[in-house]
Coordinates of C-alpha atoms in Angstrom, one line a residue:
X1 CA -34.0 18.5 -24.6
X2 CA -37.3 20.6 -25.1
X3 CA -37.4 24.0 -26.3
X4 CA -39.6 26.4 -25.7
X5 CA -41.1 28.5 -28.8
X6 CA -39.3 31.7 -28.3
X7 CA -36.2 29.8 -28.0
X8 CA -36.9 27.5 -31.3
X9 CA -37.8 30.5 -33.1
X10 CA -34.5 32.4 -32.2
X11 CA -32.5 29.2 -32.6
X12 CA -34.2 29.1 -36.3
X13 CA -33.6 32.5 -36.5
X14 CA -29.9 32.3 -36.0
X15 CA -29.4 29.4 -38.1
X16 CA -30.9 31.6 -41.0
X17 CA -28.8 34.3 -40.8
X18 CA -25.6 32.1 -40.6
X19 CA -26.7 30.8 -43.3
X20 CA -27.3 33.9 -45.5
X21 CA -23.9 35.4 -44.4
X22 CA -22.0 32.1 -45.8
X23 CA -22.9 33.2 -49.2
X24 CA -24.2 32.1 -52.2
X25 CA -23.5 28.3 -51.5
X26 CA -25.7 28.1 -49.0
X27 CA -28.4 30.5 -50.3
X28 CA -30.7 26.9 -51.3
X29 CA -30.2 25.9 -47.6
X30 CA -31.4 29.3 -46.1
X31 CA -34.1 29.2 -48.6
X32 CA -35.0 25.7 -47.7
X33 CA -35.4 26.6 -43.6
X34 CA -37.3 29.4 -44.9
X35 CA -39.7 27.7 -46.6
X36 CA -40.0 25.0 -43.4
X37 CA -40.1 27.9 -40.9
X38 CA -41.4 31.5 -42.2
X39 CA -40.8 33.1 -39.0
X40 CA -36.9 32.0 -39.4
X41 CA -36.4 34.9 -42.2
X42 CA -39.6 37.4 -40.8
X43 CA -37.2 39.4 -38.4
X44 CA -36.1 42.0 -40.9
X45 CA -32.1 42.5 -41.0
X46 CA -31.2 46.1 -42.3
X47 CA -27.8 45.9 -42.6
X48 CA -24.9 43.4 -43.4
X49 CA -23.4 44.4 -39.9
X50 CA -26.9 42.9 -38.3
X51 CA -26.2 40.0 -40.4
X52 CA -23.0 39.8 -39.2
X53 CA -23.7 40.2 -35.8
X54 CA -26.2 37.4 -35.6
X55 CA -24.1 34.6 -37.6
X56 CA -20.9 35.8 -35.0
X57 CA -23.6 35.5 -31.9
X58 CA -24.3 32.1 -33.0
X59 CA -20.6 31.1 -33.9
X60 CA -20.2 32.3 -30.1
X61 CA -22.8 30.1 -28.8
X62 CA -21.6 27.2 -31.0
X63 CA -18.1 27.1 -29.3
X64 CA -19.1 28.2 -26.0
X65 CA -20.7 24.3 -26.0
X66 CA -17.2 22.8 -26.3
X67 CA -15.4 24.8 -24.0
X68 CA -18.0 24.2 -21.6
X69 CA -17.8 20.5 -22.4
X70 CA -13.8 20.6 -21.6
X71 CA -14.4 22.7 -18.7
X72 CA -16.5 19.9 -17.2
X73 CA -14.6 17.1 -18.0
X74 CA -11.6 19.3 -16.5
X75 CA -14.2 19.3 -13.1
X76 CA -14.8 15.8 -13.0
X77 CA -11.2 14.7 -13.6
X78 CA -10.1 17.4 -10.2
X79 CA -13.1 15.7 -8.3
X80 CA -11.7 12.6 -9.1
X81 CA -8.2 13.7 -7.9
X82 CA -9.5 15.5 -4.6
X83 CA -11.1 12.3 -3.8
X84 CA -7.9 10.5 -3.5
X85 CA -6.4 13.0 -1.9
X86 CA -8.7 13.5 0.3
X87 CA -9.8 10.4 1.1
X88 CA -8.0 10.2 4.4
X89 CA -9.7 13.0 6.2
X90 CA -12.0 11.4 9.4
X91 CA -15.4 9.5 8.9
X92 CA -18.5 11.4 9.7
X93 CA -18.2 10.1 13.5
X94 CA -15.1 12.1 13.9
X95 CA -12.5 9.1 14.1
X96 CA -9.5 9.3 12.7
X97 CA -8.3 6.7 10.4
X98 CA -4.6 6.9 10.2
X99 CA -4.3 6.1 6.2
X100 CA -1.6 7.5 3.9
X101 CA -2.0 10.7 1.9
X102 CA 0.1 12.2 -0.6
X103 CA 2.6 13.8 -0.6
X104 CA 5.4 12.3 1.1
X105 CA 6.4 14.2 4.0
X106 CA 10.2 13.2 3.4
X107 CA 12.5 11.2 0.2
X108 CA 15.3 9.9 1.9
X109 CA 18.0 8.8 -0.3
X110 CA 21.6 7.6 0.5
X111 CA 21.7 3.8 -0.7
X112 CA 23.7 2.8 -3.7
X113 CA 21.2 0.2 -4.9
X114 CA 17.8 -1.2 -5.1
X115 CA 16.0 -0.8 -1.3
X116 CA 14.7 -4.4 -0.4
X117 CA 13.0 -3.8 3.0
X118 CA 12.1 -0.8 5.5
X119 CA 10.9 -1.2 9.1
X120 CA 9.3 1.1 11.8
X121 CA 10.9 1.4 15.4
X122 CA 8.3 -0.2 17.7
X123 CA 8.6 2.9 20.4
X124 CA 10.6 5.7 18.5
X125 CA 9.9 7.4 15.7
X126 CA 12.9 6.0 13.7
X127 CA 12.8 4.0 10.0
X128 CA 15.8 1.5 9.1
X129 CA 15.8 0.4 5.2
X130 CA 17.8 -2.6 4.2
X131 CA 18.9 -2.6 0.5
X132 CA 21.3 -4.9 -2.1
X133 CA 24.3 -2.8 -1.5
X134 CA 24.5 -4.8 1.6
X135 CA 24.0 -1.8 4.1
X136 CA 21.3 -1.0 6.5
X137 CA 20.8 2.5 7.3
X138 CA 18.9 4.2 10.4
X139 CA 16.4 7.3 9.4
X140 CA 14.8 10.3 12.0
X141 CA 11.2 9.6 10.5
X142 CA 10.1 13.0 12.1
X143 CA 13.3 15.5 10.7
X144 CA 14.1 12.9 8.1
X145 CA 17.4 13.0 8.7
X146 CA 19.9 9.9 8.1
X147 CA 21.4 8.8 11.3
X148 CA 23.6 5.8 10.9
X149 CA 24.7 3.4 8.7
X150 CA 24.7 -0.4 9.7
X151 CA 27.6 -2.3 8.3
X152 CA 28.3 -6.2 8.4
X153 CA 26.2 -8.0 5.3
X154 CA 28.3 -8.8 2.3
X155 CA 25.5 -8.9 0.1
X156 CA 21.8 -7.8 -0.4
X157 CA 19.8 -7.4 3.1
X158 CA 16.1 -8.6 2.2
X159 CA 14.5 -8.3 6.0
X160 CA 14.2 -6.5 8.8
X161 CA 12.7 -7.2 12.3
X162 CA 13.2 -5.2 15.4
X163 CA 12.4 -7.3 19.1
X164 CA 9.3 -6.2 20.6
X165 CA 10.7 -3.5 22.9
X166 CA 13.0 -2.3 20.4
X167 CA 15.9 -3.3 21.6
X168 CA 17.2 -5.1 19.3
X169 CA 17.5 -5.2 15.3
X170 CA 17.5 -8.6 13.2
X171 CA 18.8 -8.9 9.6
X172 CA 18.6 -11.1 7.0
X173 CA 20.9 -11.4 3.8
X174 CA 22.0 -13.5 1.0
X175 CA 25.3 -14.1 2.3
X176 CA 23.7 -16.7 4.5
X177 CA 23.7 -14.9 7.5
X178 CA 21.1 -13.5 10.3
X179 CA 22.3 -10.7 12.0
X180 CA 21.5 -9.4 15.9
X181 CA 22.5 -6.0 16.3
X182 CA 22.3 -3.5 20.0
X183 CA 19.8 -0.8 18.7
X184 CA 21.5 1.3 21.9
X185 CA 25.1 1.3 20.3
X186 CA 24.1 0.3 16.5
X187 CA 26.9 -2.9 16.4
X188 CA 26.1 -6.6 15.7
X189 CA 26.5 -8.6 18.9
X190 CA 25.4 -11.8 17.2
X191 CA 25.4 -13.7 13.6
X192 CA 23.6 -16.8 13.2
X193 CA 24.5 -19.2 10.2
X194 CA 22.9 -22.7 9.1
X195 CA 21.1 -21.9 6.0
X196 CA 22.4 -23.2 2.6
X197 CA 21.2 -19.8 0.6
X198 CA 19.5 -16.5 0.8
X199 CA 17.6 -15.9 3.4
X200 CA 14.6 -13.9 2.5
X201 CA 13.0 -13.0 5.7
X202 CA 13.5 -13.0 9.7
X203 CA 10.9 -12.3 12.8
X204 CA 11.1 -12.1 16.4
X205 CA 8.5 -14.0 17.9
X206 CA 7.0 -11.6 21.0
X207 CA 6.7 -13.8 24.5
X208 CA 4.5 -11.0 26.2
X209 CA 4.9 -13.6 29.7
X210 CA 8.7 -13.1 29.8
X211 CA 8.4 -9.4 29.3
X212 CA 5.6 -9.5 32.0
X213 CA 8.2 -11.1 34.7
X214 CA 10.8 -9.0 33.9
X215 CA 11.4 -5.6 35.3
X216 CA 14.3 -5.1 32.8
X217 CA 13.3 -2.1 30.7
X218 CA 16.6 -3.5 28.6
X219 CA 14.4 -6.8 28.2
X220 CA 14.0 -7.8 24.1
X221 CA 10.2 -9.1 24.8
X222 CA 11.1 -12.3 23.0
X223 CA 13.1 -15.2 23.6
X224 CA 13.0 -16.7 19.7
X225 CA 13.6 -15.9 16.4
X226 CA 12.5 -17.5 12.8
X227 CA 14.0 -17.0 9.9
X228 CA 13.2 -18.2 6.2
X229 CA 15.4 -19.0 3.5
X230 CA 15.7 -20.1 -0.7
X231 CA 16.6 -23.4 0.9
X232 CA 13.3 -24.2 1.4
X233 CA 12.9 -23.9 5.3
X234 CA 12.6 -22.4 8.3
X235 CA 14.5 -21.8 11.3
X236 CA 14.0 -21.4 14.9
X237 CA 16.6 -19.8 17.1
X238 CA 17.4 -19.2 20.8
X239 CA 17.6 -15.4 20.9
X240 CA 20.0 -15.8 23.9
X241 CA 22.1 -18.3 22.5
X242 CA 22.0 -18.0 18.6
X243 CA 21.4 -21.5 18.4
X244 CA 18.9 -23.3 15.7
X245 CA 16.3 -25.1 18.3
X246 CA 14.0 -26.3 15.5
X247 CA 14.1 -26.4 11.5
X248 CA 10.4 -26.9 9.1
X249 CA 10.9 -28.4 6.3
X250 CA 7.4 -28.4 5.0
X251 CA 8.1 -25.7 2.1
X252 CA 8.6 -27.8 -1.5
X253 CA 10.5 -24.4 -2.8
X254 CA 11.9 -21.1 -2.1
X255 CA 10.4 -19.6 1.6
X256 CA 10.1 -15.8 0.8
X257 CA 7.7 -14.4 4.1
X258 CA 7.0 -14.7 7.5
X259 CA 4.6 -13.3 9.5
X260 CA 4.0 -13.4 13.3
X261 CA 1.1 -12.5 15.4
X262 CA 1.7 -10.0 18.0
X263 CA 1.2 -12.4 20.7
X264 CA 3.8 -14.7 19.2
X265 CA 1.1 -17.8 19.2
X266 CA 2.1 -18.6 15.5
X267 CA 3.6 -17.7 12.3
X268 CA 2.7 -18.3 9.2
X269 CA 5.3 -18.7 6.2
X270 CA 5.3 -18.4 2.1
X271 CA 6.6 -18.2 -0.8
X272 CA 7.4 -19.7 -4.4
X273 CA 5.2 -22.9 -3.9
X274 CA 2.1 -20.4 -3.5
X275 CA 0.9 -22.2 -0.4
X276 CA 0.9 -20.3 3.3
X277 CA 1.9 -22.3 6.0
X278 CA 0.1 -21.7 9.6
X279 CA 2.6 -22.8 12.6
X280 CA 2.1 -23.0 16.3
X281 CA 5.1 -21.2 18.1
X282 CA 4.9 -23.5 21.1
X283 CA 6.0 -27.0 21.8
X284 CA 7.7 -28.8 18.8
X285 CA 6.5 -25.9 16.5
X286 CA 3.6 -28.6 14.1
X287 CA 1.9 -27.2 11.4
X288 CA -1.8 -26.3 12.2
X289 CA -3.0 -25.3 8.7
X290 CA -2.3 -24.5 4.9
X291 CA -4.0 -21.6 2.8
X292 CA -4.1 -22.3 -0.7
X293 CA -5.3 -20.2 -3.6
X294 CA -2.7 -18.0 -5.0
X295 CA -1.5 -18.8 -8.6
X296 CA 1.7 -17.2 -8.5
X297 CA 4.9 -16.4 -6.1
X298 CA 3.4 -15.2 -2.8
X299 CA 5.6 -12.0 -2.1
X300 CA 4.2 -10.8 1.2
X301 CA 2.0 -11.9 4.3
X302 CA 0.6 -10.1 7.4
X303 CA -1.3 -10.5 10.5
X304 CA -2.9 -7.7 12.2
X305 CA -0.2 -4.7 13.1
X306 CA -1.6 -4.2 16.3
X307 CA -0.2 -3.3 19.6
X308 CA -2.1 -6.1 21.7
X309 CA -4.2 -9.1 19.7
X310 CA -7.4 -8.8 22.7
X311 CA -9.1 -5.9 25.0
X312 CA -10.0 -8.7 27.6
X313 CA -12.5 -5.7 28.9
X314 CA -14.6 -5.5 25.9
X315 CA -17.7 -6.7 25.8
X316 CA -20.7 -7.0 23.0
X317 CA -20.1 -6.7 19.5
X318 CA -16.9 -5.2 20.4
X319 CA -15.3 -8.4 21.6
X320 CA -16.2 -10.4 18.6
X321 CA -14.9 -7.7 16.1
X322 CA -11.7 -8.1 18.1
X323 CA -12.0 -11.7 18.1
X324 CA -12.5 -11.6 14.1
X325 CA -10.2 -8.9 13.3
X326 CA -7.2 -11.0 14.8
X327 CA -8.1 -13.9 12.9
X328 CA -7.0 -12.1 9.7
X329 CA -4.0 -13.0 7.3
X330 CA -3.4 -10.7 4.4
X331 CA -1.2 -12.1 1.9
X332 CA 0.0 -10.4 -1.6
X333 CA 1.0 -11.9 -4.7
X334 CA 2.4 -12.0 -8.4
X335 CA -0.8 -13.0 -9.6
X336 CA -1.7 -9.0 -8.8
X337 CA -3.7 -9.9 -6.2
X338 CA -4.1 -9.0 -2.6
X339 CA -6.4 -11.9 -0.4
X340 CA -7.3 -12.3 3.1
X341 CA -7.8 -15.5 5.1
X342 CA -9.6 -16.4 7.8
X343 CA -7.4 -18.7 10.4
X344 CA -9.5 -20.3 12.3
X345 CA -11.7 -21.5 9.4
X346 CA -8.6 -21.8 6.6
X347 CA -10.4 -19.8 4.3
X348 CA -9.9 -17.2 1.6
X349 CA -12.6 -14.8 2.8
X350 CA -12.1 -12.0 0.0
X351 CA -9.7 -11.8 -3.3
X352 CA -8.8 -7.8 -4.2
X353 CA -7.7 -7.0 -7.7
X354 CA -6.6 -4.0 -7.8
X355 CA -3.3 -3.5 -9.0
X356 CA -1.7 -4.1 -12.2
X357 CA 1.6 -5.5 -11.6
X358 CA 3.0 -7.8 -9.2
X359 CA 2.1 -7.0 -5.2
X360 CA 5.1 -6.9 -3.1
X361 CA 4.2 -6.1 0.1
X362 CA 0.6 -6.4 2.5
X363 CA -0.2 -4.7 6.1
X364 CA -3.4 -5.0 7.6
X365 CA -4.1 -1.6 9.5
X366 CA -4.1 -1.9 13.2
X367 CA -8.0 -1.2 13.2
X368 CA -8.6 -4.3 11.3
X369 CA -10.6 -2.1 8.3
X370 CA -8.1 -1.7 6.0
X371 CA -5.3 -3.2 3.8
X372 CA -2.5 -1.3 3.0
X373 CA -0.4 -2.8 -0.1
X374 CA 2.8 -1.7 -2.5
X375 CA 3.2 -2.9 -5.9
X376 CA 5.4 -3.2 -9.1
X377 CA 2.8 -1.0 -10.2
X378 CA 4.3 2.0 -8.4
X379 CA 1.5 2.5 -6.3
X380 CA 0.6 2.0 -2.4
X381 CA -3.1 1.1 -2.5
X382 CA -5.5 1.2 0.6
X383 CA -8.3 -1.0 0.2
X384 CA -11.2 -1.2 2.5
X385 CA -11.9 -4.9 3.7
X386 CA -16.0 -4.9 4.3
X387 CA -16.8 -2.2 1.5
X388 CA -14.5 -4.5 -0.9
X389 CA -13.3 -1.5 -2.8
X390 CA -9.8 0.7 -3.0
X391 CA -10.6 3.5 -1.0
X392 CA -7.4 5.0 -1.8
X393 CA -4.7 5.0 -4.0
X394 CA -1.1 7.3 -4.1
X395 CA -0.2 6.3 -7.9
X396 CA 3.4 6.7 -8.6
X397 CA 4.3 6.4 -5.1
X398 CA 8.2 6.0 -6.3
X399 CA 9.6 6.1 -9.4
X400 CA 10.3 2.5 -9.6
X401 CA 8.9 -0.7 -8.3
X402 CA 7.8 -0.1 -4.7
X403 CA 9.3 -3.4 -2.7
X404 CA 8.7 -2.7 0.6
X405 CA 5.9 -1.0 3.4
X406 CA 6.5 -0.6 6.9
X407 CA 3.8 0.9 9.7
X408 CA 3.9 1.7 13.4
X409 CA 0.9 0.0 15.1
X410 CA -0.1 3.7 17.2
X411 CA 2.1 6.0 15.9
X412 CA 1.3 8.1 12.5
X413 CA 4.1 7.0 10.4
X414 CA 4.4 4.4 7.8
X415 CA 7.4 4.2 4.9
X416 CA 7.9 2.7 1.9
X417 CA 11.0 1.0 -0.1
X418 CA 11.8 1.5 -3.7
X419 CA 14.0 0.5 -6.5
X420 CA 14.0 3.7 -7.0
X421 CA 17.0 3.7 -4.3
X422 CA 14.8 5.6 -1.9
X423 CA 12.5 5.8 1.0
X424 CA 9.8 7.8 1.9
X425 CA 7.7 8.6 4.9
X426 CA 4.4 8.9 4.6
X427 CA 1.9 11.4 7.1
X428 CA -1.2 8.9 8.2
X429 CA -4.4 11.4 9.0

């Protein structure tokens, strides 16, 4: 910095006197910037109160420095904080982007133990959380009040899947059993057994042509089922008749995720051996591809959560962003990492390493930008896909490991699972 000469000369001025009111052990020093500077000691001072009063005006100035130092770093560290709050409010073009901000609109608590899973109603605005008591209990998202508790499982329930339509709920458990209940009067109608050991995960596969035919507004949307289990393989299953139709064995270990494209064309599958397996839903089920890269348990996968995979009238650039956008996977990890694949090419097209403890759960936004994500970490983390960066983080999300997310494709809710024993709903502006 460059000081002008009045302000050198009352900055040498000031110094002087501080140092002639120390006393005599600094009388060589004031002598000393004296002898350097004579206009330093020309201004006369009468009295020791004018001495006084220009060493305490100095003092004054000195200090003010480092308060105005904290004050700053005070400012940056609220900027820094408004920005994630913040963060969610629309784009300059006035579209709103439907991401998570803090705080959570409602804590729900009632489980005795650790909760696994959590799932959105596809039409209502109702949450269900699974957890290792062995219950699954239904929430009101919008009053956040508990309205029923599912009872059946005799041991931890690690996934949920409703049917299309809503209609019905599936559940998976380690006590070897899938379980169909009647969302309408909340009781099982169905258990399907076959696996050896815990099954981690279960999906309804959507056939949009048998929901098309029928004028049932009772109709499931779906006519199979898939579930995944420690045994290291997946099942298919007849929804009407709770028979296993087909069983994959491809997995060399323990099958911890599924995920199946809203037009139920195929569903991909991982877990412990850290590769993601790519199947076609029709015919005799093959294999059409494997996504390798992971170093580390794969914990959760995802395909776009969207209502409908194509806008058949798009045109343009608009078309192929659609076309692109429902090629994504999204898959999340123990090695902290979150990736996203490309389908059609069986690629990894970007690697995002932003949390610090194991990732537990992955949604790709229905808009295709973004990845939502949970961690050991504590935190839910939104990261923007073509910007490559964590637009937005809610840190200490639970008190405890966050397990599970959950988001409705057009409706502004999404919830998370905790260890903590609780779930919370989340506003999406």
């Amino acid at each position: 910095m460059v000081l002008t000469d009045r302000q050198r000369s009352d900055l040498h001025s000031g110094i002087y006197e501080y140092l002639m009111s120390q006393g005599p052990a600094f009388q060589k020093a004031a002598e000393a910037l004296a002898e350097a500077d004579p206009n330093a000691s020309a201004k006369p001072t009468a009295s020791k109160s004018a001495t006084s009063s220009a060493s305490t005006l100095l003092e004054k100035k000195w200090t003010a420095v480092s308060r105005l130092q904290k004050k700053v770093m005070d400012l940056e560290k609220q900027i820094s904080q408004s920005a994630k709050i913040h963060g969610h409010r629309p784009a300059a073009n006035g579209e709103r982007r439907m991401l998570p901000r803090p705080p959570a609109v409602h804590t729900l608590t009632g489980h005795r133990a650790n909760v696994t899973c959590v799932e959105v109603h596809p039409v209502f605005t109702v949450a269900v959380s699974g957890s290792e008591d062995g219950t699954i209990k239904v929430w009101d998202h919008e009053s956040g009040e508990f309205v029923r508790t599912l009872k059946g499982h005799t041991n931890t329930v690690h996934c949920l899947s409703f049917t299309p339509t809503g209609t019905h709920l599936a559940s998976s458990s380690s006590d070897l059993s899938v379980k169909i209940w009647d969302f309408s009067t909340y009781t099982c109608v169905r258990t399907l057994r076959g696996h050896d050991h815990t099954i981690s995960a279960v999906k309804f596969i959507p056939n949009p042509s048998s929901l098309a035919e029928s004028s049932d507004d009772s109709h499931p949307g779906c006519t199979h089922l898939a579930s995944a289990s420690r045994d290291h393989t997946i099942k298919f299953w007849d929804f009407e008749t709770g028979f296993c139709v087909h069983t994959a064995t491809d997995h060399t270990d323990w099958v911890r995720c599924l995920a199946v494209k809203q037009d139920g064309s195929m569903i991909a599958s991982s877990g412990n051996d850290t590769c993601i397996i790519i199947w076609a839903t029709d015919g005799d089920r093959k294999k059409t591809c494997e996504l390798r890269g992971h170093e580390h348990v794969i914990e959760s996968i995802s395909f776009v959560n969207a209502p409908k995979t194509a806008k058949v009238h798009e045109r343009g650039s608009a078309a192929k962003n659609i076309e692109e956008v429902n090629d994504y996977l999204a898959s999340g990890s123990r090695d902290r990492t979150v990736r996203l694949w490309s389908i059609s090419g069986a690629t990894c097209l970007s690697v995002f390493s932003f949390h610090e403890n194991w990732v537990r759960s992955v949604i790709i936004h229905p808009s295709g930008k973004y990845i939502i994500s949970s961690s050991d970490d504590r935190s839910i983390r939104v990261i923007d896909i073509k910007a490559n960066r964590c637009m937005r983080s809610i840190e200490c999300a639970h008190d405890h490991f966050v397990c599970s997310i959950a988001m409705h494709h057009t409706l502004p809710i999404l919830v998370s699972g905790s260890v903590d024993q609780s779930v919370k709903c989340w506003a999406l502006e």
